[in-house]
Tab-separated table of C-alpha atoms in Angstrom:
chain	number	residue	atom	x	y	z
A	1097	MET	CA	72.025	-4.944	-58.099
A	1098	ILE	CA	69.429	-2.195	-56.887
A	1099	GLY	CA	66.504	-4.424	-58.095
A	1100	GLU	CA	67.920	-7.604	-56.013
A	1101	VAL	CA	68.687	-5.360	-53.050
A	1102	TYR	CA	64.912	-3.504	-53.158
A	1103	SER	CA	63.293	-7.302	-53.594
A	1104	SER	CA	64.998	-8.398	-50.648
A	1105	ILE	CA	64.148	-5.823	-48.526
A	1106	ILE	CA	60.595	-6.323	-49.228
A	1107	VAL	CA	61.062	-9.895	-48.927
A	1108	TYR	CA	62.633	-9.423	-45.252
A	1109	LEU	CA	59.973	-7.044	-44.255
A	1110	GLU	CA	57.263	-9.480	-45.196
A	1111	ALA	CA	58.831	-12.098	-43.191
A	1112	ILE	CA	59.134	-10.195	-40.193
A	1113	GLY	CA	55.512	-9.156	-41.053
A	1114	LEU	CA	54.362	-12.604	-40.825
A	1115	PHE	CA	56.389	-13.435	-37.841
A	1116	SER	CA	55.345	-10.289	-35.831
A	1117	ASN	CA	51.285	-11.388	-36.989
A	1118	PHE	CA	51.952	-14.905	-35.527
A	1119	LEU	CA	53.569	-14.102	-32.107
A	1120	LEU	CA	50.588	-11.352	-31.660
A	1121	ILE	CA	48.023	-14.085	-32.059
A	1122	TRP	CA	49.635	-16.344	-29.734
A	1123	LEU	CA	49.937	-13.739	-27.102
A	1124	ILE	CA	46.655	-12.710	-27.781
A	1125	LEU	CA	45.102	-16.227	-27.259
A	1126	ARG	CA	47.378	-16.791	-24.258
A	1127	TYR	CA	47.726	-13.968	-22.324
A	1128	THR	CA	45.100	-11.599	-22.862
A	1129	MET	CA	43.509	-10.211	-19.653
A	1130	ASN	CA	39.754	-10.821	-19.049
A	1131	GLU	CA	38.907	-6.970	-19.049
A	1132	MET	CA	40.156	-6.824	-22.503
A	1133	ARG	CA	38.942	-10.467	-23.926
A	1134	VAL	CA	35.710	-8.664	-25.548
A	1135	TYR	CA	38.520	-7.012	-28.012
A	1136	ASN	CA	40.275	-10.342	-28.797
A	1137	ARG	CA	38.218	-10.709	-32.180
A	1138	ILE	CA	39.171	-7.087	-33.373
A	1139	LEU	CA	42.850	-7.702	-32.708
A	1140	LEU	CA	42.915	-11.088	-34.429
A	1141	GLN	CA	41.002	-9.650	-37.377
A	1142	THR	CA	43.811	-7.332	-37.658
A	1143	CYS	CA	46.542	-9.915	-37.465
A	1144	VAL	CA	44.227	-11.969	-39.747
A	1145	VAL	CA	43.997	-9.200	-42.401
A	1146	ASP	CA	47.607	-8.549	-42.352
A	1147	ILE	CA	48.854	-11.951	-43.094
A	1148	ILE	CA	46.114	-12.132	-45.863
A	1149	GLY	CA	47.582	-9.098	-47.115
A	1150	ILE	CA	51.156	-10.173	-46.977
A	1151	PHE	CA	50.302	-13.228	-49.210
A	1152	LEU	CA	48.210	-10.751	-51.567
A	1153	PHE	CA	51.060	-8.361	-51.996
A	1154	ALA	CA	53.564	-10.594	-52.968
A	1155	VAL	CA	51.281	-12.182	-55.495
A	1156	VAL	CA	49.742	-8.769	-57.218
A	1157	GLN	CA	53.245	-6.939	-56.889
A	1158	PRO	CA	54.429	-7.687	-60.546
A	1159	GLY	CA	51.242	-5.657	-61.686
A	1160	ASN	CA	52.018	-2.180	-61.965
A	1161	THR	CA	48.955	-0.435	-63.922
A	1162	ILE	CA	45.722	0.663	-62.353
A	1163	SER	CA	42.742	2.503	-63.732
A	1164	SER	CA	42.081	5.929	-62.741
A	1165	PHE	CA	38.518	4.926	-61.827
A	1166	LEU	CA	39.902	2.326	-59.137
A	1167	THR	CA	41.797	4.973	-58.010
A	1168	MET	CA	39.101	7.665	-57.047
A	1169	TYR	CA	36.915	4.814	-56.092
A	1170	ALA	CA	39.933	3.426	-53.399
A	1171	ASN	CA	39.770	7.597	-52.165
A	1172	ILE	CA	36.175	7.456	-51.769
A	1173	LEU	CA	36.540	4.248	-49.388
A	1174	THR	CA	39.472	5.643	-47.542
A	1175	PHE	CA	37.785	8.820	-46.529
A	1176	LEU	CA	34.351	7.017	-45.468
A	1177	ILE	CA	36.900	4.486	-43.579
A	1178	TYR	CA	38.581	7.062	-41.610
A	1179	ALA	CA	35.114	8.836	-40.895
A	1180	ILE	CA	33.627	5.833	-39.741
A	1181	ILE	CA	36.876	5.081	-37.485
A	1182	ILE	CA	36.728	8.689	-35.977
A	1183	PHE	CA	32.825	8.532	-35.143
A	1184	CYS	CA	32.812	4.986	-33.754
A	1185	GLY	CA	35.925	5.543	-31.566
A	1186	VAL	CA	34.633	8.700	-30.282
A	1187	ARG	CA	31.250	6.928	-29.025
A	1188	ILE	CA	33.068	4.089	-27.639
A	1189	GLN	CA	35.043	6.147	-25.320
A	1190	LEU	CA	31.853	8.438	-24.283
A	1191	TYR	CA	29.821	4.785	-24.025
A	1192	VAL	CA	32.492	3.438	-21.538
A	1193	ARG	CA	32.925	6.613	-19.837
A	1194	ARG	CA	29.055	6.991	-19.373
A	1195	LYS	CA	27.485	3.782	-18.644
A	1196	TYR	CA	30.310	1.139	-17.267
A	1197	ASN	CA	30.237	1.394	-13.185
A	1198	GLY	CA	31.773	-1.127	-11.282
A	1199	PRO	CA	34.886	-1.991	-9.092
A	1200	ASN	CA	36.864	-2.406	-12.023
A	1201	LEU	CA	36.005	0.925	-13.761
A	1202	GLU	CA	39.570	2.247	-13.703
A	1203	THR	CA	40.994	-0.848	-15.445
A	1204	MET	CA	38.237	-0.596	-18.112
A	1205	ARG	CA	39.150	2.776	-18.683
A	1206	LYS	CA	42.624	1.682	-19.304
A	1207	VAL	CA	42.033	-1.048	-21.561
A	1208	ASN	CA	39.557	1.035	-23.511
A	1209	ARG	CA	42.329	3.702	-23.909
A	1210	GLN	CA	44.834	1.403	-24.870
A	1211	ILE	CA	42.721	-0.070	-27.559
A	1212	THR	CA	41.410	3.299	-28.674
A	1213	ILE	CA	45.422	3.784	-29.247
A	1214	VAL	CA	45.805	0.772	-31.307
A	1215	LEU	CA	42.989	1.015	-33.442
A	1216	CYS	CA	43.511	4.624	-33.773
A	1217	THR	CA	47.472	4.146	-35.090
A	1218	GLN	CA	46.524	1.130	-37.156
A	1219	ALA	CA	44.103	3.479	-38.917
A	1220	LEU	CA	46.692	6.181	-39.649
A	1221	LEU	CA	49.358	4.017	-41.210
A	1222	PRO	CA	47.945	3.279	-43.964
A	1223	LEU	CA	48.516	6.725	-45.055
A	1224	LEU	CA	52.286	5.800	-45.484
A	1225	THR	CA	51.417	4.457	-48.790
A	1226	SER	CA	50.431	7.847	-49.831
A	1227	PHE	CA	53.254	9.590	-48.364
A	1228	SER	CA	55.549	9.332	-51.821
A	1229	GLN	CA	52.799	10.182	-53.587
A	1230	ILE	CA	51.989	13.655	-51.677
A	1231	LEU	CA	55.933	14.245	-51.849
A	1232	VAL	CA	55.622	14.603	-55.608
A	1233	ASN	CA	52.200	16.207	-55.401
A	1234	ILE	CA	53.418	18.703	-53.268
A	1235	GLY	CA	57.384	19.178	-54.205
A	1236	PRO	CA	57.226	21.607	-56.703
A	1237	HIS	CA	55.512	24.331	-54.247
A	1238	PHE	CA	58.430	24.094	-52.103
A	1239	ASN	CA	61.098	24.233	-54.968
A	1240	ILE	CA	61.949	20.246	-54.092
A	1241	THR	CA	61.676	17.688	-56.895
A	1242	VAL	CA	60.534	14.396	-56.330
A	1243	SER	CA	61.226	11.474	-59.392
A	1244	SER	CA	57.581	9.649	-59.620
A	1245	LYS	CA	59.996	6.389	-60.046
A	1246	LEU	CA	61.227	7.369	-56.552
A	1247	SER	CA	57.748	7.490	-55.385
A	1248	MET	CA	57.058	4.420	-57.036
A	1249	MET	CA	60.069	2.793	-55.283
A	1250	LEU	CA	59.275	4.193	-51.584
A	1251	GLY	CA	55.398	3.266	-52.022
A	1252	THR	CA	55.859	-0.736	-52.098
A	1253	PRO	CA	58.343	-0.829	-49.148
A	1254	MET	CA	55.857	1.221	-47.054
A	1255	THR	CA	53.086	-0.846	-47.933
A	1256	ALA	CA	55.051	-4.028	-46.655
A	1257	LEU	CA	56.141	-1.998	-43.947
A	1258	ILE	CA	52.262	-1.549	-42.575
A	1259	THR	CA	52.022	-5.251	-41.787
A	1260	VAL	CA	55.284	-4.850	-39.533
A	1261	LEU	CA	53.965	-1.830	-37.853
A	1262	ASN	CA	50.331	-3.020	-37.075
A	1263	PRO	CA	51.610	-5.822	-34.711
A	1264	LEU	CA	54.492	-3.642	-33.338
A	1265	VAL	CA	51.910	-1.136	-32.369
A	1266	THR	CA	49.859	-3.337	-30.209
A	1267	LEU	CA	52.922	-5.038	-28.532
A	1268	LEU	CA	54.009	-1.990	-27.294
A	1269	THR	CA	50.576	-0.478	-26.367
A	1270	VAL	CA	48.861	-3.414	-24.636
A	1271	LYS	CA	50.414	-3.507	-21.066
A	1272	ASN	CA	50.422	-7.148	-20.924
A	1273	TYR	CA	52.012	-8.085	-24.288
A	1274	ARG	CA	54.621	-5.171	-23.449
A	1275	ARG	CA	55.625	-6.229	-20.096
A	1276	LEU	CA	56.073	-10.119	-21.731
A	1277	ILE	CA	58.070	-8.934	-24.531
A	1278	PHE	CA	60.491	-6.804	-22.788
A	1279	LYS	CA	60.685	-8.593	-19.249
A	1280	CYS	CA	60.178	-12.109	-20.682
A	1281	ASN	CA	58.517	-12.767	-17.031
A	1282	LYS	CA	56.109	-15.620	-18.365
A	1283	ALA	CA	54.952	-16.419	-14.590
A	1284	ASP	CA	54.062	-12.733	-13.551
A	1285	ILE	CA	52.430	-12.269	-16.791
A	1286	GLN	CA	50.296	-15.124	-16.218
A	1287	SER	CA	49.802	-14.291	-12.649
A	1288	ASN	CA	48.569	-11.106	-13.482
A	1289	VAL	CA	45.911	-12.513	-15.911
A	1290	ASN	CA	44.469	-14.831	-13.589
A	1291	ASN	CA	44.181	-12.432	-10.948
A	1292	ASN	CA	42.330	-10.160	-13.059
A	1293	GLN	CA	39.929	-13.335	-14.178
A	1294	THR	CA	39.446	-13.866	-10.179
A	1295	ARG	CA	38.129	-10.702	-9.564
A	1296	HIS	CA	36.275	-10.507	-12.395
A	1297	THR	CA	34.525	-13.515	-11.773
A	1298	ALA	CA	33.830	-12.704	-7.957
A	1299	PHE	CA	32.463	-9.094	-9.047
A	1300	SER	CA	30.123	-11.385	-11.542
A	1301	ASN	CA	29.069	-13.468	-8.922
A	1302	ARG	CA	28.492	-10.580	-6.184
A	1303	ASN	CA	26.012	-9.602	-8.772
A	1304	ASN	CA	24.373	-12.503	-9.349
A	1305	VAL	CA	23.861	-13.572	-5.674
A	1306	ILE	CA	20.193	-14.226	-4.629
A	1307	VAL	CA	18.826	-13.008	-1.265
A	1308	PRO	CA	16.421	-15.553	0.106
A	1309	GLN	CA	13.080	-14.156	1.082
């Protein structure tokens, strides 16, 4: 009975993850404001990775054995990845703050801030998979006993939960997507997107005007 409930929870999380990621892909392709289109590939690749991860997770889930070498290798890669994410995030913020000038400066800063929040949050979410193991390691120091079986049972749903939380973070952080989901005002969102594109095009045209001699 417990095994069936456990498997059902994982299946439901995977189904919600697929729906959320496909919904986000549709929103990215249809309702991304012009200033944010440069980040489309980053947002789309996260969705694609999540979808691939869901299918791979369903395939490899029955396997429970892993060598100590692979564990150490994964930990090293994890630290390197987080170091790269932090470094790139800081550099992007500084670059936009110093180099970008124009009438859409404040809009670009807001867009960059939203994307930074999304990427940093998505980078931290995989730490959920280590939460159960952390409890097992530090529990004895606080007179807390955590069963290793319990940590294994928590680890798998946490892994499936990441594919649900990744698109939710983007949907709740990016203003256009959030307004579309909660207000369901398609016309208003499309109007805002068109207005942003018009202003951006007008600004580009002014910069490209050739003054006759």
